[in-house]
Amino acid sequence: MPAAERTRAQALMALTQQFDAAGVDTAAEDARLLLRAACGLSRLDLATEPDALLTGAEEDRLSSYAAQRTQHEPVSRILGERGFWTLDLVVAPDVLDPRADTETLIETALRLCRDTPPTTILDLGSGSGAIVCALLSEWPQAHGVAVDLSPHACRATMQNLRRCNLSDRAMVMRGRWSEALGAGRFDLIVSNPPYIATGDLAGLDPDVRLYDPALALDGGADGLGAYRAIIGDLTRLATPGALALFEVGAGQAGDVAALLAAAGLTPAGVVRDLGGHERVVAARHGLAGPTGA
Ligand SMILES: C[S@@+](CC[C@H](N)C(=O)[O-])C[C@H]1O[C@@H](n2cnc3c(N)ncnc32)[C@H](O)[C@@H]1O
């Protein structure tokens, strides 16, 4: 016997309850997004026509999305894309799903480079390419180099650069941090490296632990391993006055600022994200240009 037909409003309520019961924190928001995607609806369509009936194909899609989300697969992975900054990016399997908090790094870069926009940008650990794509989209005169050790991430960076029409201004290299980079120097060096202490990985939310790759998360015994590896080579890569920006995890800003100072860079401040957490550490190579973040 065919299942009874449901209206959009009924489907939305049932899905929200199903996600709540499965322990999904953002049950109502996720239900709305997945219902809209399953039925091809705009926000307005859903608000103005809640009594329209779902077709069989829409029910099938919704049921497959619901099964994925109750297994804690994030909405962006189910739908294969997410908004970051002003861009719509592909979210690929085995590549970190870019986070809204990382937009703090983009805002900081724009603010600290307002008077002297960079012409050369280096993104170490580019993942999906979220950071390099956002920065190149803001500075049409700039060229970028993106490096990642993961072949999946390198492919995703290239895919998103193409999607954003930025490929002609960027080069993607597979390698261990800056090891493969030659004599070129950069005005802006950015990185959101893995920064979770190895011992904390098992306690992460399932949305993260089961779907983001360990290579993108594991920062070694104290979570600072990647910062040490990257910062040790920064002065070789930076033009005089270059800005370096690092995303950091909880409680790491002081340690990362100290690593930067020990490497000969001038601390230029710590910036908090919208949740009030210290999120970005800034430093300058030499004293040219404004320093304060
Ligand atoms: C936290 S993710 C950041 C991804 C992306 N930049 C973002 O903000 O969404 C860290 C990235 O560093 C890469 N990575 C880890 N170890 C690396 C290494 N030794 N050399 C280069 N990249 C590395 C991972 O593959 C991953 O893509």
PDB file of C-alpha atoms in Angstrom, residues 56-261:
ATOM      1  CA  GLY A  56       7.004  10.261  -4.637  1.00  0.00           C
ATOM      2  CA  ALA A  57      10.431  11.295  -5.937  1.00  0.00           C
ATOM      3  CA  GLU A  58      10.676  14.072  -3.340  1.00  0.00           C
ATOM      4  CA  GLU A  59       9.760  11.620  -0.563  1.00  0.00           C
ATOM      5  CA  ASP A  60      12.446   9.196  -1.786  1.00  0.00           C
ATOM      6  CA  ARG A  61      15.120  11.893  -1.821  1.00  0.00           C
ATOM      7  CA  LEU A  62      14.079  13.164   1.586  1.00  0.00           C
ATOM      8  CA  SER A  63      14.141   9.701   3.102  1.00  0.00           C
ATOM      9  CA  SER A  64      17.670   9.100   1.792  1.00  0.00           C
ATOM     10  CA  TYR A  65      18.841  12.504   3.141  1.00  0.00           C
ATOM     11  CA  ALA A  66      17.200  11.761   6.499  1.00  0.00           C
ATOM     12  CA  ALA A  67      18.989   8.415   6.776  1.00  0.00           C
ATOM     13  CA  GLN A  68      22.332  10.123   6.105  1.00  0.00           C
ATOM     14  CA  ARG A  69      21.722  12.938   8.615  1.00  0.00           C
ATOM     15  CA  THR A  70      20.639  10.570  11.390  1.00  0.00           C
ATOM     16  CA  GLN A  71      24.035   8.882  10.872  1.00  0.00           C
ATOM     17  CA  HIS A  72      25.475  12.364  11.676  1.00  0.00           C
ATOM     18  CA  GLU A  73      26.578  13.141   8.128  1.00  0.00           C
ATOM     19  CA  PRO A  74      26.635  16.985   7.961  1.00  0.00           C
ATOM     20  CA  VAL A  75      24.116  18.679   5.661  1.00  0.00           C
ATOM     21  CA  SER A  76      26.900  20.212   3.558  1.00  0.00           C
ATOM     22  CA  ARG A  77      28.316  16.739   2.863  1.00  0.00           C
ATOM     23  CA  ILE A  78      24.879  15.303   2.026  1.00  0.00           C
ATOM     24  CA  LEU A  79      24.235  18.115  -0.444  1.00  0.00           C
ATOM     25  CA  GLY A  80      27.877  18.284  -1.618  1.00  0.00           C
ATOM     26  CA  GLU A  81      28.232  22.035  -1.260  1.00  0.00           C
ATOM     27  CA  ARG A  82      28.308  24.874   1.218  1.00  0.00           C
ATOM     28  CA  GLY A  83      28.467  28.642   1.240  1.00  0.00           C
ATOM     29  CA  PHE A  84      31.767  30.130   2.397  1.00  0.00           C
ATOM     30  CA  TRP A  85      32.320  33.882   2.382  1.00  0.00           C
ATOM     31  CA  THR A  86      30.542  34.966  -0.828  1.00  0.00           C
ATOM     32  CA  LEU A  87      31.185  31.684  -2.642  1.00  0.00           C
ATOM     33  CA  ASP A  88      29.391  28.368  -3.160  1.00  0.00           C
ATOM     34  CA  LEU A  89      31.984  25.642  -2.731  1.00  0.00           C
ATOM     35  CA  VAL A  90      31.988  21.928  -3.445  1.00  0.00           C
ATOM     36  CA  VAL A  91      32.384  19.846  -0.287  1.00  0.00           C
ATOM     37  CA  ALA A  92      34.284  16.711  -1.299  1.00  0.00           C
ATOM     38  CA  PRO A  93      34.606  13.404   0.583  1.00  0.00           C
ATOM     39  CA  ASP A  94      37.915  13.058   2.501  1.00  0.00           C
ATOM     40  CA  VAL A  95      38.351  16.842   2.598  1.00  0.00           C
ATOM     41  CA  LEU A  96      37.594  19.127   5.560  1.00  0.00           C
ATOM     42  CA  ASP A  97      34.168  20.742   5.353  1.00  0.00           C
ATOM     43  CA  PRO A  98      35.068  24.458   5.615  1.00  0.00           C
ATOM     44  CA  ARG A  99      33.685  26.173   8.712  1.00  0.00           C
ATOM     45  CA  ALA A 100      32.035  29.563   9.138  1.00  0.00           C
ATOM     46  CA  ASP A 101      34.599  30.388  11.879  1.00  0.00           C
ATOM     47  CA  THR A 102      37.315  30.383   9.213  1.00  0.00           C
ATOM     48  CA  GLU A 103      35.686  33.465   7.692  1.00  0.00           C
ATOM     49  CA  THR A 104      37.296  35.339  10.629  1.00  0.00           C
ATOM     50  CA  LEU A 105      40.622  34.770   8.888  1.00  0.00           C
ATOM     51  CA  ILE A 106      39.270  36.254   5.650  1.00  0.00           C
ATOM     52  CA  GLU A 107      37.871  39.328   7.455  1.00  0.00           C
ATOM     53  CA  THR A 108      41.195  39.819   9.270  1.00  0.00           C
ATOM     54  CA  ALA A 109      43.173  39.571   6.033  1.00  0.00           C
ATOM     55  CA  LEU A 110      40.941  42.138   4.332  1.00  0.00           C
ATOM     56  CA  ARG A 111      41.186  44.537   7.273  1.00  0.00           C
ATOM     57  CA  LEU A 112      44.948  44.279   7.761  1.00  0.00           C
ATOM     58  CA  CYS A 113      45.706  44.473   4.032  1.00  0.00           C
ATOM     59  CA  ARG A 114      43.227  47.298   3.275  1.00  0.00           C
ATOM     60  CA  ASP A 115      45.953  49.836   2.490  1.00  0.00           C
ATOM     61  CA  THR A 116      48.351  47.451   0.771  1.00  0.00           C
ATOM     62  CA  PRO A 117      46.525  44.532  -0.864  1.00  0.00           C
ATOM     63  CA  PRO A 118      48.775  41.489  -1.388  1.00  0.00           C
ATOM     64  CA  THR A 119      49.833  40.417  -4.847  1.00  0.00           C
ATOM     65  CA  THR A 120      51.099  36.994  -3.774  1.00  0.00           C
ATOM     66  CA  ILE A 121      49.237  34.698  -1.371  1.00  0.00           C
ATOM     67  CA  LEU A 122      50.279  31.336   0.066  1.00  0.00           C
ATOM     68  CA  ASP A 123      47.684  29.009   1.642  1.00  0.00           C
ATOM     69  CA  LEU A 124      49.283  26.108   3.524  1.00  0.00           C
ATOM     70  CA  GLY A 125      46.873  23.170   3.994  1.00  0.00           C
ATOM     71  CA  SER A 126      44.286  24.417   1.511  1.00  0.00           C
ATOM     72  CA  GLY A 127      41.719  21.605   1.938  1.00  0.00           C
ATOM     73  CA  SER A 128      38.647  22.556  -0.106  1.00  0.00           C
ATOM     74  CA  GLY A 129      40.425  25.752  -1.173  1.00  0.00           C
ATOM     75  CA  ALA A 130      37.997  27.847   0.870  1.00  0.00           C
ATOM     76  CA  ILE A 131      40.598  30.345   2.085  1.00  0.00           C
ATOM     77  CA  VAL A 132      42.559  30.797  -1.130  1.00  0.00           C
ATOM     78  CA  CYS A 133      39.344  31.080  -3.175  1.00  0.00           C
ATOM     79  CA  ALA A 134      37.851  33.699  -0.832  1.00  0.00           C
ATOM     80  CA  LEU A 135      41.037  35.783  -0.786  1.00  0.00           C
ATOM     81  CA  LEU A 136      41.584  35.654  -4.563  1.00  0.00           C
ATOM     82  CA  SER A 137      37.936  36.573  -5.109  1.00  0.00           C
ATOM     83  CA  GLU A 138      38.479  39.747  -3.060  1.00  0.00           C
ATOM     84  CA  TRP A 139      41.772  40.806  -4.675  1.00  0.00           C
ATOM     85  CA  PRO A 140      41.558  40.505  -8.470  1.00  0.00           C
ATOM     86  CA  GLN A 141      45.213  41.482  -8.894  1.00  0.00           C
ATOM     87  CA  ALA A 142      46.524  38.745  -6.579  1.00  0.00           C
ATOM     88  CA  HIS A 143      48.004  35.333  -7.438  1.00  0.00           C
ATOM     89  CA  GLY A 144      47.950  32.387  -5.061  1.00  0.00           C
ATOM     90  CA  VAL A 145      49.755  29.163  -4.314  1.00  0.00           C
ATOM     91  CA  ALA A 146      47.848  26.470  -2.411  1.00  0.00           C
ATOM     92  CA  VAL A 147      49.609  23.488  -0.831  1.00  0.00           C
ATOM     93  CA  ASP A 148      48.144  20.353   0.688  1.00  0.00           C
ATOM     94  CA  LEU A 149      49.507  16.905   1.465  1.00  0.00           C
ATOM     95  CA  SER A 150      46.212  15.186   0.687  1.00  0.00           C
ATOM     96  CA  PRO A 151      45.567  14.387  -2.993  1.00  0.00           C
ATOM     97  CA  HIS A 152      41.818  14.637  -2.275  1.00  0.00           C
ATOM     98  CA  ALA A 153      42.316  18.149  -0.915  1.00  0.00           C
ATOM     99  CA  CYS A 154      44.467  19.194  -3.887  1.00  0.00           C
ATOM    100  CA  ARG A 155      41.726  17.994  -6.255  1.00  0.00           C
ATOM    101  CA  ALA A 156      39.053  19.814  -4.225  1.00  0.00           C
ATOM    102  CA  THR A 157      41.087  23.035  -4.198  1.00  0.00           C
ATOM    103  CA  MET A 158      41.458  22.850  -7.992  1.00  0.00           C
ATOM    104  CA  GLN A 159      37.768  22.071  -8.421  1.00  0.00           C
ATOM    105  CA  ASN A 160      36.706  25.052  -6.311  1.00  0.00           C
ATOM    106  CA  LEU A 161      39.184  27.395  -7.992  1.00  0.00           C
ATOM    107  CA  ARG A 162      37.655  26.392 -11.343  1.00  0.00           C
ATOM    108  CA  ARG A 163      34.121  26.760  -9.983  1.00  0.00           C
ATOM    109  CA  CYS A 164      34.948  30.300  -8.809  1.00  0.00           C
ATOM    110  CA  ASN A 165      36.739  31.197 -12.087  1.00  0.00           C
ATOM    111  CA  LEU A 166      40.023  31.697 -10.248  1.00  0.00           C
ATOM    112  CA  SER A 167      42.179  28.910 -11.746  1.00  0.00           C
ATOM    113  CA  ASP A 168      44.183  31.266 -13.927  1.00  0.00           C
ATOM    114  CA  ARG A 169      45.507  33.038 -10.823  1.00  0.00           C
ATOM    115  CA  ALA A 170      46.372  30.050  -8.670  1.00  0.00           C
ATOM    116  CA  MET A 171      48.687  27.072  -8.552  1.00  0.00           C
ATOM    117  CA  VAL A 172      47.994  23.984  -6.447  1.00  0.00           C
ATOM    118  CA  MET A 173      50.893  21.887  -5.180  1.00  0.00           C
ATOM    119  CA  ARG A 174      50.855  18.595  -3.335  1.00  0.00           C
ATOM    120  CA  GLY A 175      53.465  18.560  -0.590  1.00  0.00           C
ATOM    121  CA  ARG A 176      54.357  18.724   3.069  1.00  0.00           C
ATOM    122  CA  TRP A 177      53.747  22.340   4.108  1.00  0.00           C
ATOM    123  CA  SER A 178      56.379  24.575   2.469  1.00  0.00           C
ATOM    124  CA  GLU A 179      58.915  21.815   1.716  1.00  0.00           C
ATOM    125  CA  ALA A 180      58.251  21.825  -2.023  1.00  0.00           C
ATOM    126  CA  LEU A 181      58.261  25.615  -2.383  1.00  0.00           C
ATOM    127  CA  GLY A 182      61.248  27.210  -4.096  1.00  0.00           C
ATOM    128  CA  ALA A 183      62.564  30.748  -3.873  1.00  0.00           C
ATOM    129  CA  GLY A 184      59.229  32.587  -4.352  1.00  0.00           C
ATOM    130  CA  ARG A 185      58.073  34.911  -1.591  1.00  0.00           C
ATOM    131  CA  PHE A 186      54.584  35.891  -0.519  1.00  0.00           C
ATOM    132  CA  ASP A 187      52.927  39.069   0.800  1.00  0.00           C
ATOM    133  CA  LEU A 188      50.256  37.129   2.654  1.00  0.00           C
ATOM    134  CA  ILE A 189      50.749  33.660   4.173  1.00  0.00           C
ATOM    135  CA  VAL A 190      47.676  31.962   5.642  1.00  0.00           C
ATOM    136  CA  SER A 191      47.011  28.622   7.222  1.00  0.00           C
ATOM    137  CA  ASN A 192      44.261  26.792   9.042  1.00  0.00           C
ATOM    138  CA  PRO A 193      46.321  23.723   9.949  1.00  0.00           C
ATOM    139  CA  PRO A 194      45.189  20.633  11.872  1.00  0.00           C
ATOM    140  CA  TYR A 195      45.124  21.695  15.531  1.00  0.00           C
ATOM    141  CA  ILE A 196      43.287  19.083  17.597  1.00  0.00           C
ATOM    142  CA  ALA A 197      45.516  17.235  20.073  1.00  0.00           C
ATOM    143  CA  THR A 198      45.666  13.557  19.088  1.00  0.00           C
ATOM    144  CA  GLY A 199      44.233  12.477  22.434  1.00  0.00           C
ATOM    145  CA  ASP A 200      41.146  14.658  21.910  1.00  0.00           C
ATOM    146  CA  LEU A 201      40.172  13.237  18.502  1.00  0.00           C
ATOM    147  CA  ALA A 202      38.095  10.370  19.914  1.00  0.00           C
ATOM    148  CA  GLY A 203      35.943  12.827  21.884  1.00  0.00           C
ATOM    149  CA  LEU A 204      34.956  14.990  18.901  1.00  0.00           C
ATOM    150  CA  ASP A 205      31.316  15.213  17.805  1.00  0.00           C
ATOM    151  CA  PRO A 206      30.394  12.387  15.416  1.00  0.00           C
ATOM    152  CA  ASP A 207      29.629  14.954  12.667  1.00  0.00           C
ATOM    153  CA  VAL A 208      33.350  15.805  12.732  1.00  0.00           C
ATOM    154  CA  ARG A 209      35.002  12.567  13.849  1.00  0.00           C
ATOM    155  CA  LEU A 210      33.206  10.362  11.322  1.00  0.00           C
ATOM    156  CA  TYR A 211      33.339  12.671   8.297  1.00  0.00           C
ATOM    157  CA  ASP A 212      36.328  15.054   8.408  1.00  0.00           C
ATOM    158  CA  PRO A 213      39.648  13.351   7.552  1.00  0.00           C
ATOM    159  CA  ALA A 214      42.119  12.773  10.407  1.00  0.00           C
ATOM    160  CA  LEU A 215      44.871  14.465   8.380  1.00  0.00           C
ATOM    161  CA  ALA A 216      42.867  17.704   8.568  1.00  0.00           C
ATOM    162  CA  LEU A 217      42.303  17.456  12.333  1.00  0.00           C
ATOM    163  CA  ASP A 218      45.258  15.791  14.046  1.00  0.00           C
ATOM    164  CA  GLY A 219      47.717  18.379  15.331  1.00  0.00           C
ATOM    165  CA  GLY A 220      49.935  15.892  17.175  1.00  0.00           C
ATOM    166  CA  ALA A 221      50.416  15.306  20.904  1.00  0.00           C
ATOM    167  CA  ASP A 222      49.751  18.920  21.993  1.00  0.00           C
ATOM    168  CA  GLY A 223      47.866  20.109  18.888  1.00  0.00           C
ATOM    169  CA  LEU A 224      50.686  22.482  17.914  1.00  0.00           C
ATOM    170  CA  GLY A 225      52.774  20.173  15.686  1.00  0.00           C
ATOM    171  CA  ALA A 226      51.680  21.725  12.382  1.00  0.00           C
ATOM    172  CA  TYR A 227      52.278  25.296  13.636  1.00  0.00           C
ATOM    173  CA  ARG A 228      55.855  24.399  14.618  1.00  0.00           C
ATOM    174  CA  ALA A 229      56.516  22.826  11.217  1.00  0.00           C
ATOM    175  CA  ILE A 230      55.055  25.755   9.265  1.00  0.00           C
ATOM    176  CA  ILE A 231      56.353  28.662  11.346  1.00  0.00           C
ATOM    177  CA  GLY A 232      59.939  27.367  11.291  1.00  0.00           C
ATOM    178  CA  ASP A 233      60.097  28.146   7.546  1.00  0.00           C
ATOM    179  CA  LEU A 234      58.025  31.353   7.444  1.00  0.00           C
ATOM    180  CA  THR A 235      60.750  33.991   7.179  1.00  0.00           C
ATOM    181  CA  ARG A 236      62.178  32.220   4.104  1.00  0.00           C
ATOM    182  CA  LEU A 237      58.785  32.526   2.393  1.00  0.00           C
ATOM    183  CA  ALA A 238      57.711  36.028   3.433  1.00  0.00           C
ATOM    184  CA  THR A 239      58.365  39.325   1.650  1.00  0.00           C
ATOM    185  CA  PRO A 240      59.457  42.208   3.927  1.00  0.00           C
ATOM    186  CA  GLY A 241      56.327  43.422   5.730  1.00  0.00           C
ATOM    187  CA  ALA A 242      54.369  40.282   4.795  1.00  0.00           C
ATOM    188  CA  LEU A 243      51.398  39.342   6.912  1.00  0.00           C
ATOM    189  CA  ALA A 244      50.999  35.823   8.337  1.00  0.00           C
ATOM    190  CA  LEU A 245      47.593  34.674   9.624  1.00  0.00           C
ATOM    191  CA  PHE A 246      46.886  31.425  11.419  1.00  0.00           C
ATOM    192  CA  GLU A 247      43.572  30.007  12.516  1.00  0.00           C
ATOM    193  CA  VAL A 248      43.899  28.515  16.017  1.00  0.00           C
ATOM    194  CA  GLY A 249      41.895  26.247  18.289  1.00  0.00           C
ATOM    195  CA  ALA A 250      40.768  26.875  21.871  1.00  0.00           C
ATOM    196  CA  GLY A 251      43.578  28.053  24.140  1.00  0.00           C
ATOM    197  CA  GLN A 252      46.250  28.015  21.402  1.00  0.00           C
ATOM    198  CA  ALA A 253      46.562  31.723  20.523  1.00  0.00           C
ATOM    199  CA  GLY A 254      49.274  32.484  23.091  1.00  0.00           C
ATOM    200  CA  ASP A 255      51.382  29.469  22.122  1.00  0.00           C
ATOM    201  CA  VAL A 256      51.123  30.237  18.404  1.00  0.00           C
ATOM    202  CA  ALA A 257      51.962  33.926  18.957  1.00  0.00           C
ATOM    203  CA  ALA A 258      55.021  32.809  20.968  1.00  0.00           C
ATOM    204  CA  LEU A 259      56.109  30.454  18.157  1.00  0.00           C
ATOM    205  CA  LEU A 260      55.789  33.321  15.658  1.00  0.00           C
ATOM    206  CA  ALA A 261      57.787  35.701  17.874  1.00  0.00           C
TER     207      ALA A 261
END
